Amino acid sequence: MKTKKILVLGGNGKTGRRVAALLETQKDVEVRIGSRSATIPFDWEKPETWLNALQDIDTVYITFQPDLAVPTAPEIIQKFTTLATQNGVEKMVLLSGRGEREAQVCEEIVKETSKNWTIVRASWFNQNFSESIFLEPVSAGFVALPKADVLEPFTDADDIAEVVTEALLHEKHNGKTYELTGPRLLNFEQAVSEIAKITKREIIFQAVELEDYVKMLREYQVPEDEIWLVNYLFTEVLDGRNSYITNDIEKVLGRKAIDFTEYVLKTSKTGIWNKVNQLS
């Protein structure tokens, strides 16, 4: 059987490293990590790195940083996917934003330029609370967020990675768009409350105006591209448009999606939320 060579862009990120780990357990699969620190470097901002990373690759998992919604994304995705197809890539799986109209422009580019494609849409990850921007506030015991009452079906990165891996490996997913959600709707305050309850810690939640939140992020010296993305998500996406559940995870994996409580129970055992001293 021919070895399938798969390039995982963002191979050190939340979904990318999980996808790479799953692929490395497969027979007849060779995984190449696409990142600036990889043996064969890949950098979205340096197109001169793209061709070497694509050499002899059959399939690509595309995650774009910071987000497909940024104004420069369509042009970059157009150039990359065109180059990939011209150099023998047979299939691309794109991680897209659920409910992001701007991201859908990039989806259409992938569909037009790829020989075969699968689109995987997701929005807020469970892991935003343990591997991303909400980790420090949760650890410190004080979380202030805007749009506190909007319901979101938080999706687990492990589920996303499994769906992506299935799409990368099996042709039956060609031409499909999957919209992934967790099995339950929660608002941010409810999510933080679950973490507090399970970790037996006091975590204060405070609803704030978006402009005050952005100001606070700047005071904490959060990078401007992350602030732009957070501002975009809270203004353009977190308006209730994603406040519904799908069964696409179950459809692809044959099992229920991971519930937020299940994620919190598992993550709490790592002690990540108890490392308050990491903030000082």
Coordinates of C-alpha atoms in Angstrom, one line a residue:
M1 CA 0.0 0.0 0.0
K2 CA 1.3 3.4 -0.9
T3 CA 2.4 5.7 1.9
K4 CA 0.2 8.7 2.3
K5 CA 2.2 11.8 3.0
I6 CA 0.3 14.5 5.0
L7 CA 1.4 18.0 5.8
V8 CA -0.2 19.3 9.0
L9 CA -0.1 23.1 9.1
G10 CA -0.1 24.6 12.5
G11 CA 1.3 21.3 13.7
N12 CA 2.1 22.6 17.1
G13 CA -1.3 24.3 17.7
K14 CA -4.4 23.1 19.6
T15 CA -5.8 21.0 16.8
G16 CA -2.7 20.5 14.7
R17 CA -0.6 18.7 17.3
R18 CA -3.6 16.4 18.1
V19 CA -4.1 15.6 14.4
A20 CA -0.4 14.9 14.0
A21 CA -0.4 12.6 17.0
L22 CA -3.4 10.6 15.7
L23 CA -1.9 10.4 12.2
E24 CA 1.4 9.1 13.6
T25 CA -0.4 6.0 15.0
Q26 CA -1.5 5.1 11.5
K27 CA 0.3 2.6 9.2
D28 CA 1.3 3.8 5.8
V29 CA 1.1 7.5 6.8
E30 CA 4.0 9.9 6.9
V31 CA 3.4 13.1 8.8
R32 CA 5.2 16.4 8.1
I33 CA 4.7 19.2 10.6
G34 CA 4.2 22.7 9.1
S35 CA 5.5 25.3 11.5
R36 CA 8.2 27.9 11.7
S37 CA 10.2 25.7 14.0
A38 CA 9.8 22.5 12.0
T39 CA 12.7 20.7 10.3
I40 CA 11.3 21.9 7.0
P41 CA 10.1 25.4 8.1
F42 CA 6.7 26.7 7.0
D43 CA 5.6 30.3 7.6
W44 CA 2.4 31.8 6.3
E45 CA 4.1 35.2 6.1
K46 CA 7.0 33.8 4.1
P47 CA 5.7 32.2 0.8
E48 CA 9.2 31.2 -0.1
T49 CA 8.9 28.5 2.6
W50 CA 5.8 26.9 1.1
L51 CA 7.2 24.9 -1.8
N52 CA 9.8 22.9 0.3
A53 CA 7.1 22.1 2.9
L54 CA 4.8 20.8 0.0
Q55 CA 7.5 18.6 -1.6
D56 CA 6.0 15.1 -2.2
I57 CA 2.9 15.8 -0.1
D58 CA -0.4 14.2 -1.0
T59 CA -2.7 15.8 1.5
V60 CA -2.7 19.0 3.6
Y61 CA -4.5 20.0 6.8
I62 CA -4.9 23.8 6.7
T63 CA -5.1 25.9 9.8
F64 CA -4.5 29.5 9.2
Q65 CA -3.1 32.0 11.8
P66 CA -4.4 34.2 13.2
D67 CA -7.8 33.5 11.6
L68 CA -9.4 33.1 8.2
A69 CA -11.4 36.3 8.9
V70 CA -8.4 38.6 8.7
P71 CA -8.5 40.7 5.5
T72 CA -5.3 39.2 4.0
A73 CA -6.4 35.6 4.4
P74 CA -8.2 35.1 1.0
E75 CA -5.2 36.2 -1.0
I76 CA -2.8 34.0 1.0
I77 CA -5.1 31.0 0.9
Q78 CA -5.6 31.5 -2.9
K79 CA -1.8 31.5 -3.4
F80 CA -1.1 28.6 -1.1
T81 CA -3.9 26.2 -2.4
T82 CA -3.0 27.0 -6.0
L83 CA 0.7 26.2 -5.4
A84 CA -0.3 23.0 -3.5
T85 CA -2.5 21.7 -6.3
Q86 CA 0.1 22.6 -9.0
N87 CA 2.7 20.6 -7.0
G88 CA 0.7 17.4 -6.7
V89 CA -1.4 17.8 -3.6
E90 CA -4.6 15.7 -4.1
K91 CA -6.6 16.8 -1.1
M92 CA -7.0 19.6 1.4
V93 CA -8.9 19.7 4.7
L94 CA -9.6 23.2 5.9
L95 CA -10.3 24.2 9.5
S96 CA -12.8 27.0 9.2
G97 CA -14.7 29.3 11.5
R98 CA -18.3 28.4 12.3
G99 CA -20.6 31.3 11.6
E100 CA -17.8 33.4 10.1
R101 CA -18.8 34.9 6.7
E102 CA -15.3 36.0 6.0
A103 CA -14.0 32.5 6.6
Q104 CA -16.5 31.1 4.0
V105 CA -14.7 33.2 1.3
C106 CA -11.6 31.1 2.0
E107 CA -13.7 27.9 2.0
E108 CA -14.9 28.7 -1.5
I109 CA -11.3 29.3 -2.6
V110 CA -10.3 25.9 -1.2
K111 CA -13.2 24.2 -3.1
E112 CA -12.2 25.9 -6.3
T113 CA -8.5 25.2 -6.2
S114 CA -8.3 21.7 -4.6
K115 CA -8.8 18.5 -6.4
N116 CA -10.5 17.1 -3.3
W117 CA -11.5 18.9 -0.2
T118 CA -13.3 18.7 3.2
I119 CA -14.3 21.7 5.2
V120 CA -14.4 21.4 9.1
R121 CA -16.1 24.3 10.8
A122 CA -15.8 25.0 14.6
S123 CA -16.1 27.9 16.9
W124 CA -15.1 28.2 20.6
F125 CA -13.0 25.3 21.8
N126 CA -13.2 23.8 25.3
Q127 CA -9.5 24.2 25.4
N128 CA -9.8 28.0 25.2
F129 CA -10.1 27.7 29.0
S130 CA -7.0 25.6 29.5
E131 CA -4.6 26.2 26.5
S132 CA -5.4 29.7 25.4
I133 CA -6.6 33.2 26.3
F134 CA -8.9 32.2 29.2
L135 CA -6.3 30.1 31.1
E136 CA -4.7 32.9 33.1
P137 CA -7.9 34.4 34.3
V138 CA -9.3 31.0 35.3
S139 CA -6.1 30.2 37.1
A140 CA -6.1 33.6 38.8
G141 CA -9.8 33.1 40.0
F142 CA -11.2 36.1 38.2
V143 CA -12.7 36.0 34.7
A144 CA -14.2 39.1 33.1
L145 CA -15.8 38.7 29.6
P146 CA -18.2 40.5 27.3
K147 CA -21.3 38.8 25.8
A148 CA -21.6 36.8 29.0
D149 CA -25.2 35.6 28.3
V150 CA -24.7 34.3 24.7
L151 CA -25.1 30.5 24.5
E152 CA -22.3 28.6 22.8
P153 CA -21.9 24.8 22.1
F154 CA -18.2 24.6 23.2
T155 CA -16.4 22.0 21.1
D156 CA -13.6 19.8 22.3
A157 CA -10.3 20.0 20.4
D158 CA -10.0 16.2 20.6
D159 CA -13.2 15.8 18.7
I160 CA -12.2 18.3 16.1
A161 CA -8.8 16.5 15.7
E162 CA -10.5 13.1 15.3
V163 CA -12.9 14.4 12.6
V164 CA -10.1 16.1 10.8
T165 CA -8.0 12.9 10.9
E166 CA -10.9 10.9 9.5
A167 CA -11.3 13.4 6.7
L168 CA -7.6 13.3 5.9
L169 CA -7.5 9.5 5.7
H170 CA -10.7 8.6 4.0
E171 CA -12.1 9.6 0.6
K172 CA -15.8 9.2 1.7
H173 CA -15.4 12.7 3.3
N174 CA -14.5 14.4 0.1
G175 CA -16.7 17.3 -0.9
K176 CA -18.3 17.4 2.6
T177 CA -18.7 20.4 5.0
Y178 CA -18.9 19.4 8.7
E179 CA -20.1 21.9 11.3
L180 CA -18.9 20.7 14.7
T181 CA -20.4 21.5 18.1
G182 CA -20.4 20.1 21.5
P183 CA -23.6 18.4 22.8
R184 CA -24.8 21.2 25.0
L185 CA -25.2 25.0 25.0
L186 CA -23.5 27.0 27.7
N187 CA -22.8 30.7 28.2
F188 CA -19.4 31.8 29.5
E189 CA -20.5 32.3 33.1
Q190 CA -22.0 28.8 33.2
A191 CA -18.7 27.4 31.7
V192 CA -16.6 29.1 34.3
S193 CA -19.0 28.0 37.0
E194 CA -18.5 24.4 36.0
I195 CA -14.7 24.7 36.2
A196 CA -15.0 26.3 39.7
K197 CA -17.4 23.6 40.9
I198 CA -15.3 20.7 39.7
T199 CA -11.9 22.2 40.8
K200 CA -13.4 23.3 44.1
R201 CA -12.0 26.8 43.6
E202 CA -13.6 30.2 43.9
I203 CA -13.6 31.7 40.4
I204 CA -15.4 35.1 40.2
F205 CA -17.1 35.9 36.9
Q206 CA -17.8 39.4 35.8
A207 CA -19.6 40.6 32.7
V208 CA -17.9 43.6 31.1
E209 CA -18.4 45.8 28.1
L210 CA -16.3 44.8 25.0
E211 CA -14.3 48.1 24.9
D212 CA -13.3 47.6 28.6
Y213 CA -12.3 44.0 27.8
V214 CA -10.1 45.1 24.9
K215 CA -8.5 47.7 27.1
M216 CA -7.8 45.1 29.7
L217 CA -6.2 42.8 27.2
R218 CA -3.9 45.6 26.1
E219 CA -2.9 46.3 29.7
Y220 CA -1.9 42.6 30.0
Q221 CA 0.2 43.1 26.8
V222 CA -1.8 40.5 24.8
P223 CA -0.5 40.6 21.2
E224 CA -2.5 42.9 18.9
D225 CA -3.3 40.2 16.4
E226 CA -4.9 38.2 19.2
I227 CA -6.8 41.3 20.4
W228 CA -8.1 41.9 16.9
L229 CA -9.3 38.3 16.7
V230 CA -11.0 38.4 20.1
N231 CA -12.7 41.7 19.1
Y232 CA -13.8 40.2 15.8
L233 CA -15.3 37.1 17.4
F234 CA -17.1 39.0 20.2
T235 CA -18.6 41.6 17.7
E236 CA -19.2 39.6 14.5
V237 CA -19.7 36.0 15.6
L238 CA -20.8 35.8 19.2
D239 CA -24.3 37.1 18.6
G240 CA -26.3 34.0 19.0
R241 CA -25.9 32.8 15.4
N242 CA -24.1 29.7 16.6
S243 CA -26.4 28.9 19.5
Y244 CA -27.6 25.5 18.2
I245 CA -26.3 22.0 18.2
T246 CA -25.3 19.7 15.3
N247 CA -24.7 16.0 15.2
D248 CA -21.8 16.1 12.7
I249 CA -19.3 14.7 15.3
E250 CA -21.5 11.7 15.9
K251 CA -22.1 11.3 12.2
V252 CA -18.4 11.1 11.4
L253 CA -17.0 9.4 14.6
G254 CA -20.0 7.1 15.5
R255 CA -20.1 8.4 19.1
K256 CA -21.4 11.4 21.0
A257 CA -19.4 14.6 21.1
I258 CA -17.4 15.3 24.3
D259 CA -19.4 17.2 26.9
F260 CA -17.9 20.3 28.6
T261 CA -18.2 18.6 32.0
E262 CA -16.2 15.6 30.6
Y263 CA -13.5 18.0 29.4
V264 CA -13.3 19.8 32.8
L265 CA -13.1 16.6 34.7
K266 CA -10.2 15.3 32.5
T267 CA -8.4 18.7 32.5
S268 CA -8.7 19.3 36.2
K269 CA -6.7 16.2 36.9
T270 CA -3.7 17.8 35.2
G271 CA -3.7 20.6 37.8
I272 CA -3.4 23.3 35.1
W273 CA -6.0 25.5 36.7
N274 CA -4.4 25.3 40.1
K275 CA -1.1 26.8 39.0
V276 CA -1.9 30.3 40.3
N277 CA 1.8 31.1 40.8
Q278 CA 2.4 30.9 37.1
L279 CA 0.8 34.4 36.9
S280 CA 3.3 36.1 39.3

